Amino acid sequence: MQLIDVNVWLDYPLPGYEAEGGPAAERLRQLAAMGIIECWAGSFAALFAPDPEPANRELIATCAGWQRPRVRPAVTVNPTLPELDRRFADLARAGVRIVRLYPPAHGYDLADEPFWQAVTLAAKQRMVVQVVCSVEDRRTQPPSVNWPLVDPTPLKAAAARLAAPVVLLNCPARRYGDLLPGVRNVFVDTAMQEGAGVLARLIEQIGATRLLFGSYSPVFYTASNLLKLIESPLPERHLRAIAYHNARRLLQSQ
Amino acid sequence: MAVKRFPFLQHPVLPAWDGHCHLNGCPGRTPTERMHWLLEHAARLGIERVIVFMGYPFVYDPDPAELTRQNDQVLQALEHWHDRALGYCYVSPKYPEASIREIDRCVRDGPMVGIKLWVAERCTSPGTAEIVEHLSRYGGVVFQHTWLKATGNLPGESTPEDLAALARRFPQVPFICGHAGGQWRLGLHAVRSTANVLVETAGADPVAGFVERAVDVVGEHRVVYGSDAGGRSFASQLGKVYGARLNMNQKRLILRENLRAVLRPILEAKGLD
Ligand SMILES: [Zn+2]
């Protein structure tokens, strides 16, 4: 079975974390050996830079060199910076389809206008928006990146404005009860979903079309999320949806 | 016989014992139903045996009656599954006398193979020593939940350092440092020089590097796999070991052999090995 991994980071480490898994090229080859034919890859350097553009350009160039797996750049956008229109237009010209937002790093939340501007511009440029909801459980985060969990509930109040698909990465979805089934255009990845048999239980709660395979590699062991696909007894159609089709459809729908 | 491999991962399935499971967080009307559900999911990932402790719902500071009620739930859950499930007896340092009665009932006269100490009181308390002293007559392991929360511990929550201090007083008793302190970069070092403490991999995010670092710091014979299922995914926690850059022998030790070795005396005594 082929997989698309929507939550990969190319450069590493995060401040306060050790570099694991070797250089990016080695890690990407390992992902390919596990059946991952495509990954959506971000850059921590871009996330932490005062202006993400130089690191984004480097990310786009690196991704272009990969076929097995295919690597799509998930470029960092800081919507509090000036010239947001121009930035999105440049990214679109470079062929970018995925933007990655990290609200606590850039000082806004999902109720704030910068986020909605980013969603509107992403929709205009036929892009998917990813929101990184957390780096790690706050109880174990090193002080260097001890950020709060992004609260996704404002998406519900402004559901009509969700013009682009929004994928919540590293979001413990079971905490947000009815958010996902209730709001169109919101998706989550598997990376931080917890509980025995978690995928089957989550599908009961939010349906199989909202869930995308994400490993959060190399911060997390990739094996952890691959094994979730085995832990729950899932019908083949649900497994394929999570592993591949939902991500494919997101890009096609835009 | 061909080696069974996990799909996707392309890794051989290794025999595992999960040293940290709960009935809490599993669906089911009765302990028996919850246990059945838990074991079904464990089996999908090659987990042969689980150790369960505490009943449901979770109670931070149980009184003696609650300890008995929760231990009864575990005893009921174990009833049909002695070949696939083991139990630890839930005790509280706040009630050493009642805890000793529970040890007599569940470990000495019952099927349980150790005790679980949670967050009622830190394990540096006199009550804990009294309880451990009593358990040591029958063998079995002491499982102590430990955390060093970046957000601050509960008042009764033990740190790995607390556990190391306790374990040094009972060098013949095997102790398990649950969660390796959560912040494992710190927790591992706190128990490093206390040889009768094993570190456990359960119940935190599967941040890469943890298991390799554990082996570096305390050695491959002192690391044991656990998940904290049903609250945690078996998969997310098992992936820490399968995903680690360790050799097959080291993974076998962590997944089963290390825990089996410390439990062997009591399992043999009870005819459970
Ligand atoms: Zn637990």
Short mmCIF file of C-alpha atoms and ligand atoms in Angstrom, two decimals:
data_model
loop_
_atom_site.label_atom_id
_atom_site.label_comp_id
_atom_site.label_asym_id
_atom_site.label_seq_id
_atom_site.Cartn_x
_atom_site.Cartn_y
_atom_site.Cartn_z
CA MET A 1 0.00 0.00 0.00
CA GLN A 2 1.25 3.47 -0.88
CA LEU A 3 1.39 6.23 1.69
CA ILE A 4 1.48 10.00 1.67
CA ASP A 5 3.04 11.43 4.82
CA VAL A 6 1.74 14.97 5.40
CA ASN A 7 3.88 15.74 8.46
CA VAL A 8 7.59 15.54 7.74
CA TRP A 9 10.37 18.01 8.55
CA LEU A 10 13.43 18.11 6.40
CA ASP A 11 15.97 20.00 8.48
CA TYR A 12 16.67 19.16 12.07
CA PRO A 13 16.98 19.43 15.02
CA LEU A 14 14.57 21.67 16.82
CA PRO A 15 16.32 23.75 19.48
CA GLY A 16 16.69 21.60 22.61
CA TYR A 17 16.29 18.33 20.69
CA GLU A 18 18.98 15.95 19.50
CA ALA A 19 19.41 15.33 15.78
CA GLU A 20 17.99 11.87 15.14
CA GLY A 21 17.80 9.63 12.12
CA GLY A 22 20.79 10.97 10.22
CA PRO A 23 20.90 13.42 7.33
CA ALA A 24 17.71 14.29 5.42
CA ALA A 25 18.64 12.22 2.37
CA GLU A 26 19.06 9.09 4.48
CA ARG A 27 15.79 9.72 6.30
CA LEU A 28 13.88 10.25 3.06
CA ARG A 29 15.23 7.01 1.64
CA GLN A 30 14.05 5.20 4.79
CA LEU A 31 10.57 6.69 4.39
CA ALA A 32 10.49 5.46 0.80
CA ALA A 33 11.47 1.96 1.95
CA MET A 34 8.41 1.97 4.24
CA GLY A 35 6.04 2.62 1.35
CA ILE A 36 5.87 6.40 1.69
CA ILE A 37 5.79 7.62 -1.90
CA GLU A 38 5.22 11.26 -1.09
CA CYS A 39 5.87 13.50 1.87
CA TRP A 40 4.94 17.06 2.68
CA ALA A 41 8.05 18.46 4.26
CA GLY A 42 8.61 21.60 6.28
CA SER A 43 11.67 23.39 7.57
CA PHE A 44 12.37 24.30 11.18
CA ALA A 45 14.92 26.83 10.00
CA ALA A 46 12.11 28.66 8.17
CA LEU A 47 9.88 28.46 11.22
CA PHE A 48 12.46 30.12 13.46
CA ALA A 49 13.83 32.67 10.99
CA PRO A 50 12.80 36.33 11.33
CA ASP A 51 11.78 36.10 7.67
CA PRO A 52 11.15 32.56 6.38
CA GLU A 53 11.77 33.34 2.71
CA PRO A 54 15.46 32.36 2.39
CA ALA A 55 14.94 29.05 4.21
CA ASN A 56 11.79 28.42 2.17
CA ARG A 57 13.73 28.91 -1.07
CA GLU A 58 16.29 26.39 0.12
CA LEU A 59 13.51 23.96 1.05
CA ILE A 60 11.85 24.31 -2.35
CA ALA A 61 15.17 23.66 -4.10
CA THR A 62 15.92 20.57 -1.99
CA CYS A 63 12.45 19.11 -2.52
CA ALA A 64 12.74 19.53 -6.29
CA GLY A 65 15.58 16.98 -6.33
CA TRP A 66 13.45 14.13 -4.94
CA GLN A 67 11.34 11.61 -6.85
CA ARG A 68 11.43 8.60 -4.50
CA PRO A 69 9.77 9.70 -2.38
CA ARG A 70 8.29 12.76 -4.00
CA VAL A 71 8.84 15.62 -1.55
CA ARG A 72 6.47 18.56 -1.63
CA PRO A 73 7.66 21.67 0.19
CA ALA A 74 5.34 22.69 3.03
CA VAL A 75 6.67 26.21 3.25
CA THR A 76 6.45 28.33 6.38
CA VAL A 77 4.26 31.39 6.26
CA ASN A 78 4.27 34.00 8.99
CA PRO A 79 1.07 35.92 8.29
CA THR A 80 2.03 38.75 10.63
CA LEU A 81 4.77 39.87 8.22
CA PRO A 82 4.15 42.57 5.60
CA GLU A 83 3.38 41.92 1.90
CA LEU A 84 1.46 38.74 2.51
CA ASP A 85 -0.19 39.00 -0.92
CA ARG A 86 3.16 39.22 -2.66
CA ARG A 87 4.59 36.35 -0.58
CA PHE A 88 1.75 34.01 -1.51
CA ALA A 89 2.03 35.02 -5.18
CA ASP A 90 5.79 34.25 -5.14
CA LEU A 91 5.15 30.87 -3.55
CA ALA A 92 2.50 30.03 -6.10
CA ARG A 93 4.93 30.92 -8.92
CA ALA A 94 7.45 28.54 -7.36
CA GLY A 95 4.86 25.75 -7.55
CA VAL A 96 4.11 25.58 -3.82
CA ARG A 97 0.83 23.86 -2.90
CA ILE A 98 1.18 23.60 0.88
CA VAL A 99 1.82 26.29 3.48
CA ARG A 100 2.64 25.52 7.10
CA LEU A 101 1.69 27.92 9.91
CA TYR A 102 2.89 27.91 13.49
CA PRO A 103 0.78 30.48 15.37
CA PRO A 104 2.54 30.47 18.80
CA ALA A 105 5.94 30.98 17.16
CA HIS A 106 4.67 34.07 15.37
CA GLY A 107 2.39 35.46 18.04
CA TYR A 108 -1.21 35.01 16.85
CA ASP A 109 -3.97 32.45 17.21
CA LEU A 110 -6.71 31.05 15.02
CA ALA A 111 -9.20 33.73 16.00
CA ASP A 112 -6.86 36.46 14.76
CA GLU A 113 -7.04 38.22 11.43
CA PRO A 114 -3.56 37.21 10.17
CA PHE A 115 -4.62 33.58 10.20
CA TRP A 116 -7.75 34.30 8.17
CA GLN A 117 -5.78 36.39 5.70
CA ALA A 118 -3.48 33.43 5.17
CA VAL A 119 -6.48 31.13 4.61
CA THR A 120 -8.01 33.53 2.10
CA LEU A 121 -4.75 33.93 0.16
CA ALA A 122 -4.10 30.19 0.25
CA ALA A 123 -7.53 29.58 -1.26
CA LYS A 124 -6.82 32.14 -3.99
CA GLN A 125 -3.57 30.34 -4.84
CA ARG A 126 -5.13 26.84 -4.58
CA MET A 127 -3.04 25.87 -1.57
CA VAL A 128 -3.59 23.68 1.47
CA VAL A 129 -2.98 25.27 4.88
CA GLN A 130 -1.29 23.23 7.61
CA VAL A 131 -1.39 24.47 11.19
CA VAL A 132 1.19 22.98 13.55
CA CYS A 133 -0.79 22.74 16.79
CA SER A 134 2.06 21.64 19.02
CA VAL A 135 5.70 20.60 19.08
CA GLU A 136 5.36 18.06 21.87
CA ASP A 137 3.30 17.40 24.99
CA ARG A 138 3.90 20.51 27.12
CA ARG A 139 4.83 18.37 30.10
CA THR A 140 7.95 17.15 28.31
CA GLN A 141 8.89 20.08 26.09
CA PRO A 142 12.34 21.52 26.59
CA PRO A 143 12.19 25.17 27.71
CA SER A 144 13.54 26.27 24.31
CA VAL A 145 10.21 25.53 22.60
CA ASN A 146 7.67 25.42 25.38
CA TRP A 147 4.71 26.74 23.42
CA PRO A 148 1.04 26.27 24.24
CA LEU A 149 -1.17 23.95 22.24
CA VAL A 150 -2.95 25.84 19.45
CA ASP A 151 -6.67 26.00 20.15
CA PRO A 152 -8.56 24.97 17.00
CA THR A 153 -12.03 25.88 18.29
CA PRO A 154 -12.16 29.33 16.57
CA LEU A 155 -12.40 27.42 13.29
CA LYS A 156 -15.91 26.46 14.27
CA ALA A 157 -17.18 29.98 14.84
CA ALA A 158 -15.82 31.14 11.48
CA ALA A 159 -16.49 27.97 9.50
CA ALA A 160 -18.00 29.89 6.59
CA ARG A 161 -14.67 31.68 6.02
CA LEU A 162 -12.69 28.43 5.66
CA ALA A 163 -12.09 28.82 1.96
CA ALA A 164 -8.98 26.60 1.91
CA PRO A 165 -8.59 23.17 3.53
CA VAL A 166 -6.91 23.42 6.92
CA VAL A 167 -4.93 20.43 8.20
CA LEU A 168 -4.26 20.47 11.93
CA LEU A 169 -0.90 18.80 12.52
CA ASN A 170 -0.02 17.41 15.96
CA CYS A 171 -3.52 18.09 17.23
CA PRO A 172 -4.99 15.64 19.78
CA ALA A 173 -8.34 15.50 17.98
CA ARG A 174 -10.33 13.53 20.54
CA ARG A 175 -10.20 16.55 22.84
CA TYR A 176 -12.17 18.63 20.39
CA GLY A 177 -15.25 16.44 20.24
CA ASP A 178 -17.52 17.82 17.61
CA LEU A 179 -15.17 20.28 15.90
CA LEU A 180 -14.17 18.07 13.03
CA PRO A 181 -17.41 16.40 12.06
CA GLY A 182 -19.14 19.77 12.42
CA VAL A 183 -16.86 21.92 10.26
CA ARG A 184 -16.19 21.38 6.59
CA ASN A 185 -12.62 21.78 5.33
CA VAL A 186 -10.85 20.85 8.59
CA PHE A 187 -8.58 17.79 8.69
CA VAL A 188 -6.15 16.24 11.19
CA ASP A 189 -3.08 14.08 10.90
CA THR A 190 -2.39 10.91 12.86
CA ALA A 191 0.87 12.04 14.48
CA MET A 192 -0.29 12.91 17.99
CA GLN A 193 -3.50 10.87 18.15
CA GLU A 194 -3.38 8.70 21.25
CA GLY A 195 -5.30 5.84 22.88
CA ALA A 196 -5.39 2.12 22.24
CA GLY A 197 -6.99 1.40 18.88
CA VAL A 198 -6.96 5.13 18.26
CA LEU A 199 -7.60 5.28 14.52
CA ALA A 200 -10.76 3.18 14.63
CA ARG A 201 -12.06 5.19 17.56
CA LEU A 202 -11.26 8.46 15.84
CA ILE A 203 -13.01 7.36 12.67
CA GLU A 204 -16.11 6.67 14.75
CA GLN A 205 -15.90 10.21 16.05
CA ILE A 206 -14.93 12.23 12.97
CA GLY A 207 -15.28 9.90 9.98
CA ALA A 208 -12.55 8.46 7.78
CA THR A 209 -12.33 11.36 5.31
CA ARG A 210 -10.85 13.86 7.81
CA LEU A 211 -7.83 11.86 8.87
CA LEU A 212 -4.44 11.95 7.10
CA PHE A 213 -1.34 9.89 7.75
CA GLY A 214 1.36 12.03 9.37
CA SER A 215 4.47 10.68 11.09
CA TYR A 216 6.03 13.90 12.42
CA SER A 217 9.33 12.46 11.30
CA PRO A 218 12.10 12.91 12.34
CA VAL A 219 10.93 14.45 15.64
CA PHE A 220 8.88 11.30 16.34
CA TYR A 221 9.84 7.74 15.55
CA THR A 222 8.17 7.09 12.17
CA ALA A 223 7.36 3.56 13.39
CA SER A 224 4.89 4.93 15.94
CA ASN A 225 2.47 6.17 13.31
CA LEU A 226 3.02 3.30 10.88
CA LEU A 227 2.07 0.87 13.65
CA LYS A 228 -1.17 2.80 14.29
CA LEU A 229 -2.28 1.66 10.83
CA ILE A 230 -1.97 -1.93 12.10
CA GLU A 231 -3.20 -1.47 15.67
CA SER A 232 -6.84 -0.88 14.71
CA PRO A 233 -8.81 -3.39 12.68
CA LEU A 234 -9.75 -1.05 9.81
CA PRO A 235 -11.63 -1.84 6.63
CA GLU A 236 -9.34 -1.58 3.60
CA ARG A 237 -11.19 1.46 2.28
CA HIS A 238 -10.57 3.40 5.49
CA LEU A 239 -6.94 2.40 5.56
CA ARG A 240 -6.43 3.58 1.99
CA ALA A 241 -8.27 6.82 2.70
CA ILE A 242 -6.02 7.65 5.66
CA ALA A 243 -2.82 6.42 4.06
CA TYR A 244 -3.21 8.03 0.67
CA HIS A 245 -6.52 9.14 -0.85
CA ASN A 246 -7.50 11.86 1.60
CA ALA A 247 -4.21 13.68 1.08
CA ARG A 248 -4.39 13.22 -2.69
CA ARG A 249 -7.95 14.52 -2.75
CA LEU A 250 -6.99 17.60 -0.73
CA LEU A 251 -4.58 18.73 -3.41
CA GLN A 252 -6.94 17.85 -6.22
CA SER A 253 -9.83 19.70 -4.60
CA GLN A 254 -7.87 22.91 -4.64
CA MET B 1 9.32 -20.90 9.40
CA ALA B 2 9.23 -17.52 7.67
CA VAL B 3 9.71 -14.53 9.97
CA LYS B 4 6.54 -12.49 10.30
CA ARG B 5 7.05 -8.85 9.39
CA PHE B 6 4.94 -5.78 10.04
CA PRO B 7 3.48 -4.26 6.91
CA PHE B 8 4.86 -0.77 6.11
CA LEU B 9 7.58 -0.99 8.75
CA GLN B 10 9.22 -4.03 7.11
CA HIS B 11 10.49 -5.01 10.55
CA PRO B 12 10.24 -8.55 11.97
CA VAL B 13 7.52 -8.86 14.61
CA LEU B 14 9.28 -9.44 17.94
CA PRO B 15 7.67 -11.05 21.00
CA ALA B 16 6.70 -8.35 23.47
CA TRP B 17 5.33 -8.02 26.98
CA ASP B 18 3.66 -4.72 27.67
CA GLY B 19 4.54 -3.78 31.24
CA HIS B 20 2.07 -0.92 31.62
CA CYS B 21 -1.63 -1.19 30.78
CA HIS B 22 -4.89 -0.06 32.32
CA LEU B 23 -8.53 -1.04 32.04
CA ASN B 24 -9.29 2.67 32.19
CA GLY B 25 -9.61 4.11 28.70
CA CYS B 26 -10.78 0.80 27.22
CA PRO B 27 -14.38 0.34 26.12
CA GLY B 28 -16.46 -2.34 27.85
CA ARG B 29 -19.12 -2.67 30.52
CA THR B 30 -17.12 -4.98 32.78
CA PRO B 31 -13.44 -5.56 33.59
CA THR B 32 -13.67 -8.80 31.59
CA GLU B 33 -14.95 -7.01 28.49
CA ARG B 34 -12.29 -4.31 28.79
CA MET B 35 -9.54 -6.89 29.14
CA HIS B 36 -10.78 -8.74 26.08
CA TRP B 37 -10.70 -5.51 24.05
CA LEU B 38 -7.23 -4.60 25.32
CA LEU B 39 -5.77 -8.03 24.49
CA GLU B 40 -7.31 -8.06 21.02
CA HIS B 41 -5.50 -4.83 20.17
CA ALA B 42 -2.26 -5.92 21.83
CA ALA B 43 -2.22 -9.13 19.81
CA ARG B 44 -2.40 -7.22 16.53
CA LEU B 45 1.04 -5.82 17.34
CA GLY B 46 2.73 -8.99 18.55
CA ILE B 47 2.22 -8.26 22.25
CA GLU B 48 1.92 -11.62 23.99
CA ARG B 49 1.32 -10.50 27.51
CA VAL B 50 0.16 -7.33 29.23
CA ILE B 51 0.51 -6.20 32.82
CA VAL B 52 -2.52 -4.30 34.08
CA PHE B 53 -2.90 -2.23 37.19
CA MET B 54 -5.50 0.04 38.74
CA GLY B 55 -9.16 -0.15 37.84
CA TYR B 56 -11.44 2.63 36.70
CA PRO B 57 -11.97 5.49 36.93
CA PHE B 58 -8.47 6.68 37.86
CA VAL B 59 -8.32 7.96 41.45
CA TYR B 60 -5.24 9.94 42.52
CA ASP B 61 -5.70 9.47 46.23
CA PRO B 62 -7.72 6.30 46.81
CA ASP B 63 -8.89 5.35 50.31
CA PRO B 64 -8.57 1.71 51.44
CA ALA B 65 -12.03 0.78 50.15
CA GLU B 66 -11.22 2.24 46.74
CA LEU B 67 -7.92 0.35 46.58
CA THR B 68 -9.78 -2.87 47.22
CA ARG B 69 -12.47 -2.05 44.65
CA GLN B 70 -9.88 -1.24 41.97
CA ASN B 71 -7.78 -4.33 42.75
CA ASP B 72 -10.95 -6.42 42.54
CA GLN B 73 -11.57 -5.06 39.04
CA VAL B 74 -8.07 -6.15 38.00
CA LEU B 75 -8.49 -9.58 39.62
CA GLN B 76 -11.72 -10.03 37.71
CA ALA B 77 -10.04 -8.95 34.46
CA LEU B 78 -7.19 -11.43 34.99
CA GLU B 79 -9.48 -14.34 35.71
CA HIS B 80 -9.72 -15.79 32.20
CA TRP B 81 -6.37 -14.60 30.96
CA HIS B 82 -3.61 -15.91 33.21
CA ASP B 83 -1.63 -16.97 30.14
CA ARG B 84 -1.77 -13.50 28.58
CA ALA B 85 -2.17 -11.00 31.40
CA LEU B 86 -0.53 -10.24 34.72
CA GLY B 87 -1.39 -7.68 37.36
CA TYR B 88 0.19 -5.36 39.88
CA CYS B 89 -1.61 -4.49 43.09
CA TYR B 90 -2.58 -0.82 43.50
CA VAL B 91 -1.36 0.48 46.89
CA SER B 92 -1.03 3.86 48.60
CA PRO B 93 1.71 5.06 50.95
CA LYS B 94 -0.99 7.06 52.75
CA TYR B 95 -2.51 3.78 53.95
CA PRO B 96 0.36 1.37 54.60
CA GLU B 97 -1.71 -1.02 56.73
CA ALA B 98 -4.47 -1.31 54.16
CA SER B 99 -1.88 -1.59 51.41
CA ILE B 100 -0.17 -4.46 53.21
CA ARG B 101 -3.54 -6.22 53.49
CA GLU B 102 -4.02 -5.73 49.74
CA ILE B 103 -0.56 -7.16 49.05
CA ASP B 104 -1.40 -10.21 51.14
CA ARG B 105 -4.69 -10.65 49.34
CA CYS B 106 -3.56 -9.95 45.76
CA VAL B 107 0.13 -10.94 45.68
CA ARG B 108 0.77 -13.43 48.49
CA ASP B 109 -2.58 -15.24 48.13
CA GLY B 110 -3.56 -14.04 44.67
CA PRO B 111 -2.14 -13.95 41.13
CA MET B 112 -0.56 -10.48 41.15
CA VAL B 113 3.18 -10.12 40.66
CA GLY B 114 4.06 -6.68 41.99
CA ILE B 115 2.70 -3.36 43.19
CA LYS B 116 1.82 -0.06 41.57
CA LEU B 117 2.54 3.20 43.37
CA TRP B 118 1.01 6.27 41.79
CA VAL B 119 0.60 9.86 42.97
CA ALA B 120 -1.06 9.78 46.40
CA GLU B 121 2.23 10.52 48.14
CA ARG B 122 5.85 10.75 47.05
CA CYS B 123 7.82 7.55 47.40
CA THR B 124 10.24 9.13 49.87
CA SER B 125 7.48 8.83 52.51
CA PRO B 126 7.79 6.34 55.41
CA GLY B 127 4.61 4.60 54.25
CA THR B 128 6.23 3.62 50.96
CA ALA B 129 9.18 1.99 52.69
CA GLU B 130 6.84 0.01 54.91
CA ILE B 131 4.93 -1.26 51.88
CA VAL B 132 8.06 -2.15 49.91
CA GLU B 133 9.52 -3.92 52.92
CA HIS B 134 6.39 -6.07 53.09
CA LEU B 135 6.32 -6.84 49.38
CA SER B 136 9.97 -7.91 49.49
CA ARG B 137 8.96 -11.03 51.48
CA TYR B 138 7.06 -12.36 48.47
CA GLY B 139 9.16 -11.11 45.59
CA GLY B 140 7.60 -9.14 42.76
CA VAL B 141 8.40 -5.75 41.34
CA VAL B 142 7.66 -2.24 42.51
CA PHE B 143 6.30 -0.06 39.74
CA GLN B 144 6.56 3.61 40.64
CA HIS B 145 5.05 6.27 38.39
CA THR B 146 7.61 9.08 38.05
CA TRP B 147 7.49 12.46 36.35
CA LEU B 148 9.47 15.63 36.09
CA LYS B 149 6.80 17.73 34.45
CA ALA B 150 7.94 20.89 32.70
CA THR B 151 4.58 22.24 33.84
CA GLY B 152 5.05 21.17 37.49
CA ASN B 153 4.41 17.89 39.32
CA LEU B 154 1.37 17.04 41.43
CA PRO B 155 2.10 17.37 45.17
CA GLY B 156 2.26 13.57 45.63
CA GLU B 157 4.04 12.84 42.37
CA SER B 158 7.45 11.16 42.67
CA THR B 159 10.51 12.10 40.65
CA PRO B 160 13.09 9.61 39.36
CA GLU B 161 15.43 10.97 42.03
CA ASP B 162 12.87 10.10 44.73
CA LEU B 163 12.70 6.59 43.33
CA ALA B 164 16.47 6.19 43.23
CA ALA B 165 16.59 7.12 46.94
CA LEU B 166 13.95 4.51 47.77
CA ALA B 167 15.51 1.83 45.60
CA ARG B 168 18.91 2.24 47.25
CA ARG B 169 17.33 1.21 50.56
CA PHE B 170 16.08 -2.07 49.03
CA PRO B 171 18.84 -3.23 46.70
CA GLN B 172 17.34 -6.73 46.37
CA VAL B 173 13.97 -5.44 45.10
CA PRO B 174 13.51 -4.64 41.39
CA PHE B 175 11.97 -1.21 40.79
CA ILE B 176 10.50 0.14 37.59
CA CYS B 177 10.82 3.85 36.94
CA GLY B 178 7.52 4.47 35.16
CA HIS B 179 7.71 6.94 32.23
CA ALA B 180 11.45 7.37 32.92
CA GLY B 181 10.43 10.64 34.51
CA GLY B 182 8.62 11.87 31.39
CA GLN B 183 11.44 14.30 30.65
CA TRP B 184 13.73 11.38 29.99
CA ARG B 185 16.78 13.49 29.25
CA LEU B 186 16.76 14.27 32.98
CA GLY B 187 15.10 11.14 34.36
CA LEU B 188 17.56 8.66 32.91
CA HIS B 189 20.50 10.26 34.65
CA ALA B 190 18.72 10.38 38.01
CA VAL B 191 18.47 6.57 38.18
CA ARG B 192 21.64 5.74 36.29
CA SER B 193 23.72 4.60 39.25
CA THR B 194 20.93 2.67 41.00
CA ALA B 195 21.31 -0.79 39.48
CA ASN B 196 18.00 -2.24 40.73
CA VAL B 197 15.97 0.41 38.87
CA LEU B 198 14.74 -0.35 35.35
CA VAL B 199 13.48 2.49 33.19
CA GLU B 200 10.20 2.21 31.38
CA THR B 201 9.30 3.67 28.00
CA ALA B 202 5.56 4.31 28.44
CA GLY B 203 3.30 7.24 28.35
CA ALA B 204 4.93 10.21 26.70
CA ASP B 205 5.20 11.31 23.08
CA PRO B 206 7.33 9.03 20.88
CA VAL B 207 10.15 11.53 20.55
CA ALA B 208 12.98 9.95 18.57
CA GLY B 209 16.16 9.25 20.48
CA PHE B 210 14.56 8.29 23.80
CA VAL B 211 15.17 4.55 23.71
CA GLU B 212 18.68 4.86 22.27
CA ARG B 213 19.54 7.36 25.01
CA ALA B 214 18.06 5.05 27.65
CA VAL B 215 20.31 2.23 26.47
CA ASP B 216 23.31 4.58 26.45
CA VAL B 217 22.68 5.82 29.96
CA VAL B 218 21.45 2.80 31.95
CA GLY B 219 22.38 -0.09 29.65
CA GLU B 220 20.35 -2.46 27.49
CA HIS B 221 19.39 -4.74 30.40
CA ARG B 222 17.66 -1.97 32.34
CA VAL B 223 15.14 -0.69 29.78
CA VAL B 224 11.62 -2.15 29.56
CA TYR B 225 8.79 -1.49 27.13
CA GLY B 226 5.39 -0.34 28.36
CA SER B 227 2.61 1.60 26.66
CA ASP B 228 0.14 3.06 29.18
CA ALA B 229 -2.70 1.76 27.00
CA GLY B 230 -5.75 2.27 26.90
CA GLY B 231 -4.95 5.98 27.43
CA ARG B 232 -2.02 5.68 25.05
CA SER B 233 -1.84 3.89 21.75
CA PHE B 234 0.02 0.58 21.84
CA ALA B 235 1.39 1.59 18.46
CA SER B 236 2.76 5.00 19.35
CA GLN B 237 4.63 3.53 22.31
CA LEU B 238 5.79 0.32 20.67
CA GLY B 239 7.13 2.42 17.80
CA LYS B 240 9.68 3.90 20.20
CA VAL B 241 11.38 0.50 20.40
CA TYR B 242 10.82 -0.66 16.81
CA GLY B 243 11.95 2.71 15.49
CA ALA B 244 15.06 2.94 17.66
CA ARG B 245 18.51 2.57 16.13
CA LEU B 246 19.30 -0.53 18.14
CA ASN B 247 20.17 -4.08 17.15
CA MET B 248 17.63 -6.89 17.17
CA ASN B 249 18.97 -8.38 20.39
CA GLN B 250 18.66 -5.07 22.23
CA LYS B 251 15.07 -4.69 21.00
CA ARG B 252 14.23 -8.22 22.17
CA LEU B 253 15.59 -7.40 25.63
CA ILE B 254 13.55 -4.23 25.90
CA LEU B 255 10.35 -5.68 24.47
CA ARG B 256 10.24 -8.80 26.62
CA GLU B 257 13.34 -10.34 28.11
CA ASN B 258 14.29 -7.69 30.66
CA LEU B 259 10.85 -7.60 32.24
CA ARG B 260 10.56 -11.36 32.10
CA ALA B 261 13.90 -11.68 33.89
CA VAL B 262 12.92 -9.52 36.86
CA LEU B 263 9.53 -11.24 37.11
CA ARG B 264 10.91 -14.75 36.69
CA PRO B 265 11.21 -15.63 40.41
CA ILE B 266 7.63 -14.68 41.25
CA LEU B 267 6.23 -16.12 38.00
CA GLU B 268 7.94 -19.42 38.69
CA ALA B 269 6.70 -19.42 42.27
CA LYS B 270 3.16 -18.92 41.02
CA GLY B 271 3.50 -21.30 38.07
CA LEU B 272 2.81 -18.46 35.63
CA ASP B 273 5.95 -18.43 33.47
ZN ZN C 1 -0.30 4.47 33.57
#
